[in-house]
Short mmCIF file of C-alpha atoms in Angstrom, two decimals:
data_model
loop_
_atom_site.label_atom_id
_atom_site.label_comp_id
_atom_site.label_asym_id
_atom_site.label_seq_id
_atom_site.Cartn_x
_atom_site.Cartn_y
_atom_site.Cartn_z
CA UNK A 284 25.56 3.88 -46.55
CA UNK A 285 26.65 7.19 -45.02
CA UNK A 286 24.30 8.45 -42.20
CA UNK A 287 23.12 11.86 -42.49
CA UNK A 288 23.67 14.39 -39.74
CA UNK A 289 20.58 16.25 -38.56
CA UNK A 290 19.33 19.84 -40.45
CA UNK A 291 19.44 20.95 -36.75
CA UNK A 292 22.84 19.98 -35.99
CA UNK A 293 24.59 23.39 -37.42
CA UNK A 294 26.83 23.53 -40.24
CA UNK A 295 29.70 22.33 -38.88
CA UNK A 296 27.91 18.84 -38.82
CA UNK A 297 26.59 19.21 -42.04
CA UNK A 298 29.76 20.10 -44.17
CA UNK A 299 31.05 16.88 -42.52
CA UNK A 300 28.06 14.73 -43.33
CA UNK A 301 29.46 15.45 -47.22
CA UNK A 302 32.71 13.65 -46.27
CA UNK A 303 32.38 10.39 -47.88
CA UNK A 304 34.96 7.86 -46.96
CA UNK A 305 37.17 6.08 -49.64
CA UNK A 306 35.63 2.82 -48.68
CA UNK A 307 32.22 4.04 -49.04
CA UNK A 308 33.02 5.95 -51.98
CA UNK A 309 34.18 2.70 -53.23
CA UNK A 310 31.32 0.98 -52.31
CA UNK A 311 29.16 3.54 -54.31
CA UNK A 312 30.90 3.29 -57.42
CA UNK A 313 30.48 -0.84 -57.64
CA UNK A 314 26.71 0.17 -56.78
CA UNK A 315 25.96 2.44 -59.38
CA UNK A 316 27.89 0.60 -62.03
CA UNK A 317 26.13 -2.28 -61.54
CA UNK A 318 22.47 -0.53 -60.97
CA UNK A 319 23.10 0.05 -64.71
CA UNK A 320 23.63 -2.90 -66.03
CA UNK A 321 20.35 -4.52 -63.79
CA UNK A 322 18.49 -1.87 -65.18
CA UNK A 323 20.24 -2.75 -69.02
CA UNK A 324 19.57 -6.96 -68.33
CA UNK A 325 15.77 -6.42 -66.71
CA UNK A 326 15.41 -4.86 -70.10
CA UNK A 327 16.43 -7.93 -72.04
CA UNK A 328 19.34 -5.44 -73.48
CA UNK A 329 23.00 -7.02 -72.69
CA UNK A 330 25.47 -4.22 -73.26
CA UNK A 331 28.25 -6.50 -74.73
CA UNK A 332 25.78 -7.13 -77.87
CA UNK A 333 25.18 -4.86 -80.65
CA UNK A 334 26.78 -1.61 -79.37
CA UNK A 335 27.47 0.26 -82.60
CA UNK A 336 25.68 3.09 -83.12
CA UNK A 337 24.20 4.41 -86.72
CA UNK A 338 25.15 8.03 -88.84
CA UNK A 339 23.13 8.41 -91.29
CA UNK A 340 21.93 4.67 -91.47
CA UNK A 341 26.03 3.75 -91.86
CA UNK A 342 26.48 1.39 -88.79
CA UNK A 343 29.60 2.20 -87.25
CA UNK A 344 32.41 -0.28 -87.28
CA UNK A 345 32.87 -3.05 -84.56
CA UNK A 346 35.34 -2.11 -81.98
CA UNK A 347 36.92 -1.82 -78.41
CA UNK A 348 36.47 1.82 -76.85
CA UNK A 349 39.73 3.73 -77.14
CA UNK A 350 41.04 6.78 -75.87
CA UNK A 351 41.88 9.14 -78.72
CA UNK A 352 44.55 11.25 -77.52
CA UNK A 353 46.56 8.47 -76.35
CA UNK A 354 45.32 5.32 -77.83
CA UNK A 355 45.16 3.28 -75.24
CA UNK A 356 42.13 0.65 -74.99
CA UNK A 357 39.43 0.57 -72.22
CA UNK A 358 39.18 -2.95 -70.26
CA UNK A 359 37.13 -4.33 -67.97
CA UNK A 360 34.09 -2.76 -67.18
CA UNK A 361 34.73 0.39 -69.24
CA UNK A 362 34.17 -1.61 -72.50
CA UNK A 363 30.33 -2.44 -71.04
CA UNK A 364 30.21 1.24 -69.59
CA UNK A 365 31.50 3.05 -72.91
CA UNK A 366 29.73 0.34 -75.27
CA UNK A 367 26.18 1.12 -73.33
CA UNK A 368 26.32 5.14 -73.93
CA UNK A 369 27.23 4.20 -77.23
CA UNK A 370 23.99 2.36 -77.64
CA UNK A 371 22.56 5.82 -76.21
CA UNK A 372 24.16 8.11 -78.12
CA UNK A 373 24.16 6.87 -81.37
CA UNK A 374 27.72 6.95 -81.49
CA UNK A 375 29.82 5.79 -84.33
CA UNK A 376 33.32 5.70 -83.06
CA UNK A 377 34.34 3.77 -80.38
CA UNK A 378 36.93 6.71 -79.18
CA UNK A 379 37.08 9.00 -76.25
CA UNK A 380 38.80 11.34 -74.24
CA UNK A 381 38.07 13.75 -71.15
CA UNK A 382 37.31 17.46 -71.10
CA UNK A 383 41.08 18.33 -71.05
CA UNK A 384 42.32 15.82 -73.41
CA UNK A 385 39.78 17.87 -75.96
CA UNK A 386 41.37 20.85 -75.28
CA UNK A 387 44.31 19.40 -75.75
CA UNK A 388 44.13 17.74 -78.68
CA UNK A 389 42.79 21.51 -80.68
CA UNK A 390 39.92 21.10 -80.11
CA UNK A 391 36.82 21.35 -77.61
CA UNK A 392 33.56 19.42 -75.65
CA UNK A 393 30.30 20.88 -77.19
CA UNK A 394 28.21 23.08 -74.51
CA UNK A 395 25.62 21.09 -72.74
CA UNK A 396 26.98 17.46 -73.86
CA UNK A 397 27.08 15.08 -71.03
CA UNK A 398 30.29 12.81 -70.43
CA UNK A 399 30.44 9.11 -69.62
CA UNK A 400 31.65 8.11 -66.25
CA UNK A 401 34.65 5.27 -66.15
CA UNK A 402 36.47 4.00 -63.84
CA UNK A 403 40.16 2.82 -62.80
CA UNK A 404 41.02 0.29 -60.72
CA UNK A 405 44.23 0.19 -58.54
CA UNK A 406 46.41 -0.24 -55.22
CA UNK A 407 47.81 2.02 -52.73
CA UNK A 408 49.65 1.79 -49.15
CA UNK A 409 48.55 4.11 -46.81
CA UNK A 410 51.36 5.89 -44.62
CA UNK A 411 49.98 4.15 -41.57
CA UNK A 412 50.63 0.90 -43.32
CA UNK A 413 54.23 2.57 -44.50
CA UNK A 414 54.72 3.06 -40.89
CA UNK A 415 53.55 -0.24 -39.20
CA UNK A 416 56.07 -1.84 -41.62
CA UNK A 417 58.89 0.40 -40.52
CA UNK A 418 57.94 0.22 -36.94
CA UNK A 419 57.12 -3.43 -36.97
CA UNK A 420 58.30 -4.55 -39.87
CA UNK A 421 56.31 -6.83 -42.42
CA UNK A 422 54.98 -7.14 -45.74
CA UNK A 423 52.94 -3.53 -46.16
CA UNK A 424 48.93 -4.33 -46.92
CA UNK A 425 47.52 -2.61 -50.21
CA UNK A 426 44.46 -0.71 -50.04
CA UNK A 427 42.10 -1.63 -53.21
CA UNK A 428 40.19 1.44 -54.66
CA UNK A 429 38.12 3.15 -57.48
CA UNK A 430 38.30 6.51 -58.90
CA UNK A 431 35.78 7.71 -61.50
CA UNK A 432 36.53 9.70 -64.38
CA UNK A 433 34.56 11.53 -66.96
CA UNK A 434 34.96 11.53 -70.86
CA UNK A 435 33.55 12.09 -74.16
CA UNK A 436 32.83 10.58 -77.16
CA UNK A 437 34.61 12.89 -79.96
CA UNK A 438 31.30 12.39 -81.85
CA UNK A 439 30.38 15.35 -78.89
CA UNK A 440 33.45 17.10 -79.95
CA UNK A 441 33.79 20.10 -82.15
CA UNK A 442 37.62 21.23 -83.53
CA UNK A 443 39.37 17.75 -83.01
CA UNK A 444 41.84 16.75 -86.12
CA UNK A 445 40.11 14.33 -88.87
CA UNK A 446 42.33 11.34 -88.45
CA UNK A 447 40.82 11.41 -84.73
CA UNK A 448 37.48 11.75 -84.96
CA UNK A 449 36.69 8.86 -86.95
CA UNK A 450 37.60 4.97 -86.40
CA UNK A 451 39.28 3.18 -89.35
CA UNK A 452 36.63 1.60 -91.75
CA UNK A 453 35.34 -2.13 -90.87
CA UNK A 454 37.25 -5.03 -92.45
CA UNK A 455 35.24 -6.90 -95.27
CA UNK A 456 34.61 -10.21 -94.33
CA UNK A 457 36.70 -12.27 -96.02
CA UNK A 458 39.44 -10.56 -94.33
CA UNK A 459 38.23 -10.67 -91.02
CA UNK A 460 37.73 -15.15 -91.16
CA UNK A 461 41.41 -15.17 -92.16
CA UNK A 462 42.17 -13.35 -88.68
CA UNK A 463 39.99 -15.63 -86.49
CA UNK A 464 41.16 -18.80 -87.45
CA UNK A 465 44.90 -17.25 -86.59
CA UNK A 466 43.59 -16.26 -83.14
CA UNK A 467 42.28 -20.12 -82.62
CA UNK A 468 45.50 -21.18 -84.43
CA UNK A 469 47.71 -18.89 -82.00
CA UNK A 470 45.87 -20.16 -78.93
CA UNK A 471 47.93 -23.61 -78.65
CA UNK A 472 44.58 -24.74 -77.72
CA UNK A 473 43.63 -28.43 -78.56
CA UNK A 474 41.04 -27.25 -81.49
CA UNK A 475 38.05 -30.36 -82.36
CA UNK A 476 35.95 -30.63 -85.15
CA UNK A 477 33.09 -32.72 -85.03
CA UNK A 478 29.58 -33.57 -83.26
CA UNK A 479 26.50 -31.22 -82.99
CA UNK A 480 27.36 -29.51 -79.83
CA UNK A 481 30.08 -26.95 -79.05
CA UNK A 482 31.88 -26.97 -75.81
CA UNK A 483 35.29 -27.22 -73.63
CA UNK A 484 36.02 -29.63 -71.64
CA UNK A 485 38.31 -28.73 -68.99
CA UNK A 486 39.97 -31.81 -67.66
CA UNK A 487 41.44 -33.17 -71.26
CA UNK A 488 42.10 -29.70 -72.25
CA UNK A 489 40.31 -29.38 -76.01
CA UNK A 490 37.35 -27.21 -77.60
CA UNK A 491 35.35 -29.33 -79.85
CA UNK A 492 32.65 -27.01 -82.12
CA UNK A 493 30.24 -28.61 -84.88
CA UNK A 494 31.94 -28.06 -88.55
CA UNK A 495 30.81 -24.83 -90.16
CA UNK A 496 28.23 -26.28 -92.59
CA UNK A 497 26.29 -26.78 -89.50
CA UNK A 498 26.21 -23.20 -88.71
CA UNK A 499 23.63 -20.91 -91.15
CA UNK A 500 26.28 -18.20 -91.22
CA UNK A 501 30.07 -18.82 -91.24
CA UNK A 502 30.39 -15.81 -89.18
CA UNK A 503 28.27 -17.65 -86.52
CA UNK A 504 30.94 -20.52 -86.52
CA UNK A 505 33.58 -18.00 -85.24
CA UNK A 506 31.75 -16.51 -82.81
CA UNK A 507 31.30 -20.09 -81.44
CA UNK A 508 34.69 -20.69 -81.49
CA UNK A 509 35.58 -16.95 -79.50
CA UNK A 510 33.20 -17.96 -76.78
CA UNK A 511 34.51 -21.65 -76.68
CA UNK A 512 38.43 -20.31 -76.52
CA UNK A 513 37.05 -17.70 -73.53
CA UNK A 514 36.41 -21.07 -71.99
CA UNK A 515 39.61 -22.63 -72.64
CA UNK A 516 42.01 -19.85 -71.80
CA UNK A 517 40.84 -20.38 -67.83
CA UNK A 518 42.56 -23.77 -68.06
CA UNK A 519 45.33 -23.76 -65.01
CA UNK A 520 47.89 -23.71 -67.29
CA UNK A 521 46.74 -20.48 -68.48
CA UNK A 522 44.76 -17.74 -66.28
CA UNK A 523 43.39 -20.27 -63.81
CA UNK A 524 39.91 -19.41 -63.41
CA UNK A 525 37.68 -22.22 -62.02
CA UNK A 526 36.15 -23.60 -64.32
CA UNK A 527 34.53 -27.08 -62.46
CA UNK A 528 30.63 -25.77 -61.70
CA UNK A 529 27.54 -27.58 -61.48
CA UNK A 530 25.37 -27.03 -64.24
CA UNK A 531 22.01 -23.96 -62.73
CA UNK A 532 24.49 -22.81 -60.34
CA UNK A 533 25.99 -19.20 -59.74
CA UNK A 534 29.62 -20.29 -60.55
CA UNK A 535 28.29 -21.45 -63.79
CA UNK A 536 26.62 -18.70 -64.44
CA UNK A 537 29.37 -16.70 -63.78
CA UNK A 538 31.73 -18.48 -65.55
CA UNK A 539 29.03 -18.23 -69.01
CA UNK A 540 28.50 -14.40 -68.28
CA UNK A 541 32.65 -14.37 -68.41
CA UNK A 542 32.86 -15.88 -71.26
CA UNK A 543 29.95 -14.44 -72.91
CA UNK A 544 31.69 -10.58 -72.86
CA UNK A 545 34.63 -12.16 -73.34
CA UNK A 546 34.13 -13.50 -77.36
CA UNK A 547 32.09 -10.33 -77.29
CA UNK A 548 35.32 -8.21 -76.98
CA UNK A 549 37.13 -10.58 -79.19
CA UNK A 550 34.79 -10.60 -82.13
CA UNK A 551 35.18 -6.56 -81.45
CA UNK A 552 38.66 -6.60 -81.70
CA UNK A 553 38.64 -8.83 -84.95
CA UNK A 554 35.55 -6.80 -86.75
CA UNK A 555 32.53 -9.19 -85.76
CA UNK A 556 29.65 -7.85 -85.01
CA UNK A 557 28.51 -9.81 -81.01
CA UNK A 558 25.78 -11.44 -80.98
CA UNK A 559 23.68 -12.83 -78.27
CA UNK A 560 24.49 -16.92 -77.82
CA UNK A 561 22.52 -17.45 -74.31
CA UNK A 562 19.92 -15.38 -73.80
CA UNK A 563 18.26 -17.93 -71.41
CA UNK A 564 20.71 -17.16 -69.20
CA UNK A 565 19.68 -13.36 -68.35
CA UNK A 566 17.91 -14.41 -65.65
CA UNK A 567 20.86 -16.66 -63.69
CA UNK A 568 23.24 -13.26 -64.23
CA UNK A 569 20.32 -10.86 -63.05
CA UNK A 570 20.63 -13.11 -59.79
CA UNK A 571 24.56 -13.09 -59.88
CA UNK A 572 24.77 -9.70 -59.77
CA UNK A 573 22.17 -8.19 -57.32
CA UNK A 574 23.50 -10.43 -54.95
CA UNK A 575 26.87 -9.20 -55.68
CA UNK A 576 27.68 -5.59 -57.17
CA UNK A 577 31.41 -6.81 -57.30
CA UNK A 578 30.24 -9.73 -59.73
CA UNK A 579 29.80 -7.57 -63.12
CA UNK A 580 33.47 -5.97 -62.25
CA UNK A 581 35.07 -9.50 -61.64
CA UNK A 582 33.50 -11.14 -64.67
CA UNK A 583 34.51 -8.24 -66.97
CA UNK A 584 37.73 -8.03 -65.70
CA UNK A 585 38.24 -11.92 -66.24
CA UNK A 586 36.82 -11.30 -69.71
CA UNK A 587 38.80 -8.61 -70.59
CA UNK A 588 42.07 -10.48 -69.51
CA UNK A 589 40.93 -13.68 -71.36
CA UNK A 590 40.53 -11.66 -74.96
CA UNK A 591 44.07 -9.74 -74.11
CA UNK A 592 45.37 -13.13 -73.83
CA UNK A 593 44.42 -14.56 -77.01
CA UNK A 594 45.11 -11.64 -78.92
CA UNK A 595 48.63 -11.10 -77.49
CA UNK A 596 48.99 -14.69 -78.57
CA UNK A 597 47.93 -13.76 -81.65
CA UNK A 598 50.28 -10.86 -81.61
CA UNK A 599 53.25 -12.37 -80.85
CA UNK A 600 52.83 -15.50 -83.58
CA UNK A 601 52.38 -12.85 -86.32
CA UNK A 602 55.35 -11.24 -85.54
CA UNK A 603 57.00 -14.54 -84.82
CA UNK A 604 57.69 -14.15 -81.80
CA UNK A 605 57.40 -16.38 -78.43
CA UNK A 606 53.67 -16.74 -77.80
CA UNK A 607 53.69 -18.79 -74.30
CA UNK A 608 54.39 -16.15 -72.04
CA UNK A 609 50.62 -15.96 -70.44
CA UNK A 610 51.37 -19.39 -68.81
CA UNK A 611 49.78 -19.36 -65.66
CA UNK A 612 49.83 -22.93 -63.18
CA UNK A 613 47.66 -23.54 -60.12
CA UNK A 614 45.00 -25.58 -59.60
CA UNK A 615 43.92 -29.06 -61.67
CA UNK A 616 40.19 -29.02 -63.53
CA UNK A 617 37.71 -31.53 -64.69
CA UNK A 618 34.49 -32.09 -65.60
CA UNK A 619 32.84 -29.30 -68.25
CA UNK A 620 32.23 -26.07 -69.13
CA UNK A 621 29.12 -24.84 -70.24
CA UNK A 622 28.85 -23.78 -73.79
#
C-alpha cells in the first residue's frame, strides 16, 4: 500500500504522494485482477464458462479473444478478463483492439463506451543491474512487471471494415468431433477407454475416460477428454507442472482450477461451448486465491500454455510436420490427478 502524505504537508508532498512505484503498481494490478474474479466466484459465476454473449437471441460463436487489427490471440489472464466483459456486454465477437488501433483500422470507439483493461506480462534489466554486471560482472537480474492496457470490443466500434467486425460463423457439430479426437490423437498421450470414472494418472503416464455411451451428450465426452489432456500435458516430459497433491489440498485445487480454464480454452478454440465440470470446487479456489492474488495469474498462465501446447501439436500433425517439440524434462510424478 502507498502511504498518503498529509493535506497539510504542501503540494510538493502531495504531487509526490501520486508517485506510485513499479513494484506497487505491480502489486495493484494482481490485486484488482483478482478482486474481480472473487467477486465473479462468490457469485457462483466462473468466467471461463459460458462467455458468449447474445444479438438478437443469436449466441455468438465459441472463441478465444483476439485482437482485430493484428490477429493475435489473448493468453493468460486476458482470456478470463476479456471473456468476463463479454458476459457484461453482451458481446458477440470475441475481437478487440485499443482506441488507436480503431482509428487505425477506418474506423472509431463510440463516445461514452468504456474499454476493458488487460494486461502484459514481461522482463526488464534495470541500468543499475546493466551496471553492477559491467562493474562486477555477473549474470544481470530481470525485473518482472505488469503494464495495463485498455481496449474495445469492435461491437463498441462504429466505421470498422465488415470482415472485422464479426467472428467467422460456429462450426456445426459434426465438424467440430472430427477436430477433437485429432487434438487427443496429436497429443502422443497414452489415450484409455474404459471404467466409469475419468482421470490421469501421472506416474504410468495415460488418461483413461468412460466410453461415450456413458456420457448423455457426445459433446460432454470431449470436454472430458480436454480437461483430462490439461492434466496430462503437465507430465515432466512435457511442461512439468506438479502434478503429485493430496486430494482437499491447495495444490490440488490449483492444479483442478488449471486444468479447469484450460479445456475451457480448448473447447473455445475447437467450437465447444465450456461448461462447468466441478462446481464443488468454487469454494477450494475462492480460498486459493484470496490467499494469493498471484494464484489466478499462475493458473491461467499454466492453462493457457497447456491448450497452446496441444493445439500446436495439433498444428503441426495436420500439416505433417514434427509435433514433439514442446518436450519439456524435469522432475518424476506419481500418484493421481484429480479429475
Amino acid at each position: 500500500m502507498v502511504s498518503r502524505s498529509p493535506r497539510s504537508a504542501g503540494g510538493r508532498q502531495r504531487k509526490a504522494s501520486r508517485c506510485v512505484s513499479p513494484q506497487a503498481e505491480r502489486s495493484n494490478l494482481y490485486d484488482t485482477v483478482t478482486a474481480k474474479i472473487i467477486a465473479q466466484l462468490e457469485e457462483g459465476r466462473l468466467p471461463w464458462v459460458q462467455p458468449w454473449g447474445r444479438v438478437d437471441g443469436v449466441p455468438g460463436c465459441p472463441a478465444l479473444p483476439r485482437n482485430a487489427l493484428t490477429g493475435r490471440q489473448y493468453s493468460g489472464i486476458n482470456i478470463l478478463l476479456l471473456w468476463g466483459e463479454g458476459i457484461a456486454g453482451g458481446y458477440s465477437s470475441q475481437r478487440w483492439l485499443t482506441f488507436r488501433q480503431a482509428l487505425e483500422a477506418g474506423g472509431h470507439v463510440r463516445k461514452g463506451e468504456q474499454g476493458t483493461m488487460v494486461v502484459y506480462a514481461d522482463r526488464f534489466v534495470p541500468e543499475t543491474e546493466r551496471a553492477r554486471v559491467e562493474a562486477a560482472g555477473g549474470e544481470a537480474r530481470a525485473v518482472p512487471f505488469l503494464k495495463r492496457f485498455t481496449v474495445f470490443n469492435v461491437a463498441q466500434c462504429d466505421g470498422l471494415p465488415g470482415e472485422m467486425a464479426y467472428d467467422p460463423a460456429p462450426l456445426p457439430e459434426r465438424e467440430i468431433i472430427p477436430l477433437a479426437e485429432e487434438v487427443i490423437t496429436a497429443s502422443g498421450v497414452d489415450f484409455r477407454i474404459g471404467g466409469d470414472k475419468a482421470f490421469y494418472a501421472p506416474g504410468p503416464d495415460y488418461v483413461q475416460v468412460p466410453p461415450q455411451p456413458a456420457f448423455h451428450d457426445q459433446i460432454n465426452y470431449y470436454r472430458t477428454c480436454l480437461h483430462e489432456l490439461t492434466h496430462a500435458v503437465g507430465h515432466p516430459s512435457r511442461l512439468n507442472r506438479k502434478l503429485i497433491n493430496s486430494f482437499g489440498s491447495k495444490d490440488y485445487a490449483r492444479e483442478e482450477l488449471c486444468a479447469e480454464m484450460g479445456s475451457a480454452f480448448l473447447c473455445a478454440a475447437l467450437g465447444i461451448v465450456p461448461t462447468v465440470r466441478h462446481a464443488d470446487y468454487i469454494g477450494a479456489w475462492l480460498e486459493v486465491v484470496r490467499e494469493d492474488s498471484r494464484a489466478i495469474f499462475k493458473a491461467a498462465s499454466q492453462a493457457s500454455k497447456a491448450a497452446d501446447w496441444l493445439l500446436a501439436r495439433h498444428a503441426a500433425a495436420s500439416a505433417g510436420g514434427n509435433a514433439g517439440a514442446g518436450a519439456q524434462c524435469a522432475e518424476s510424478a506419481g500418484g493421481r490427478v484429480p479429475a
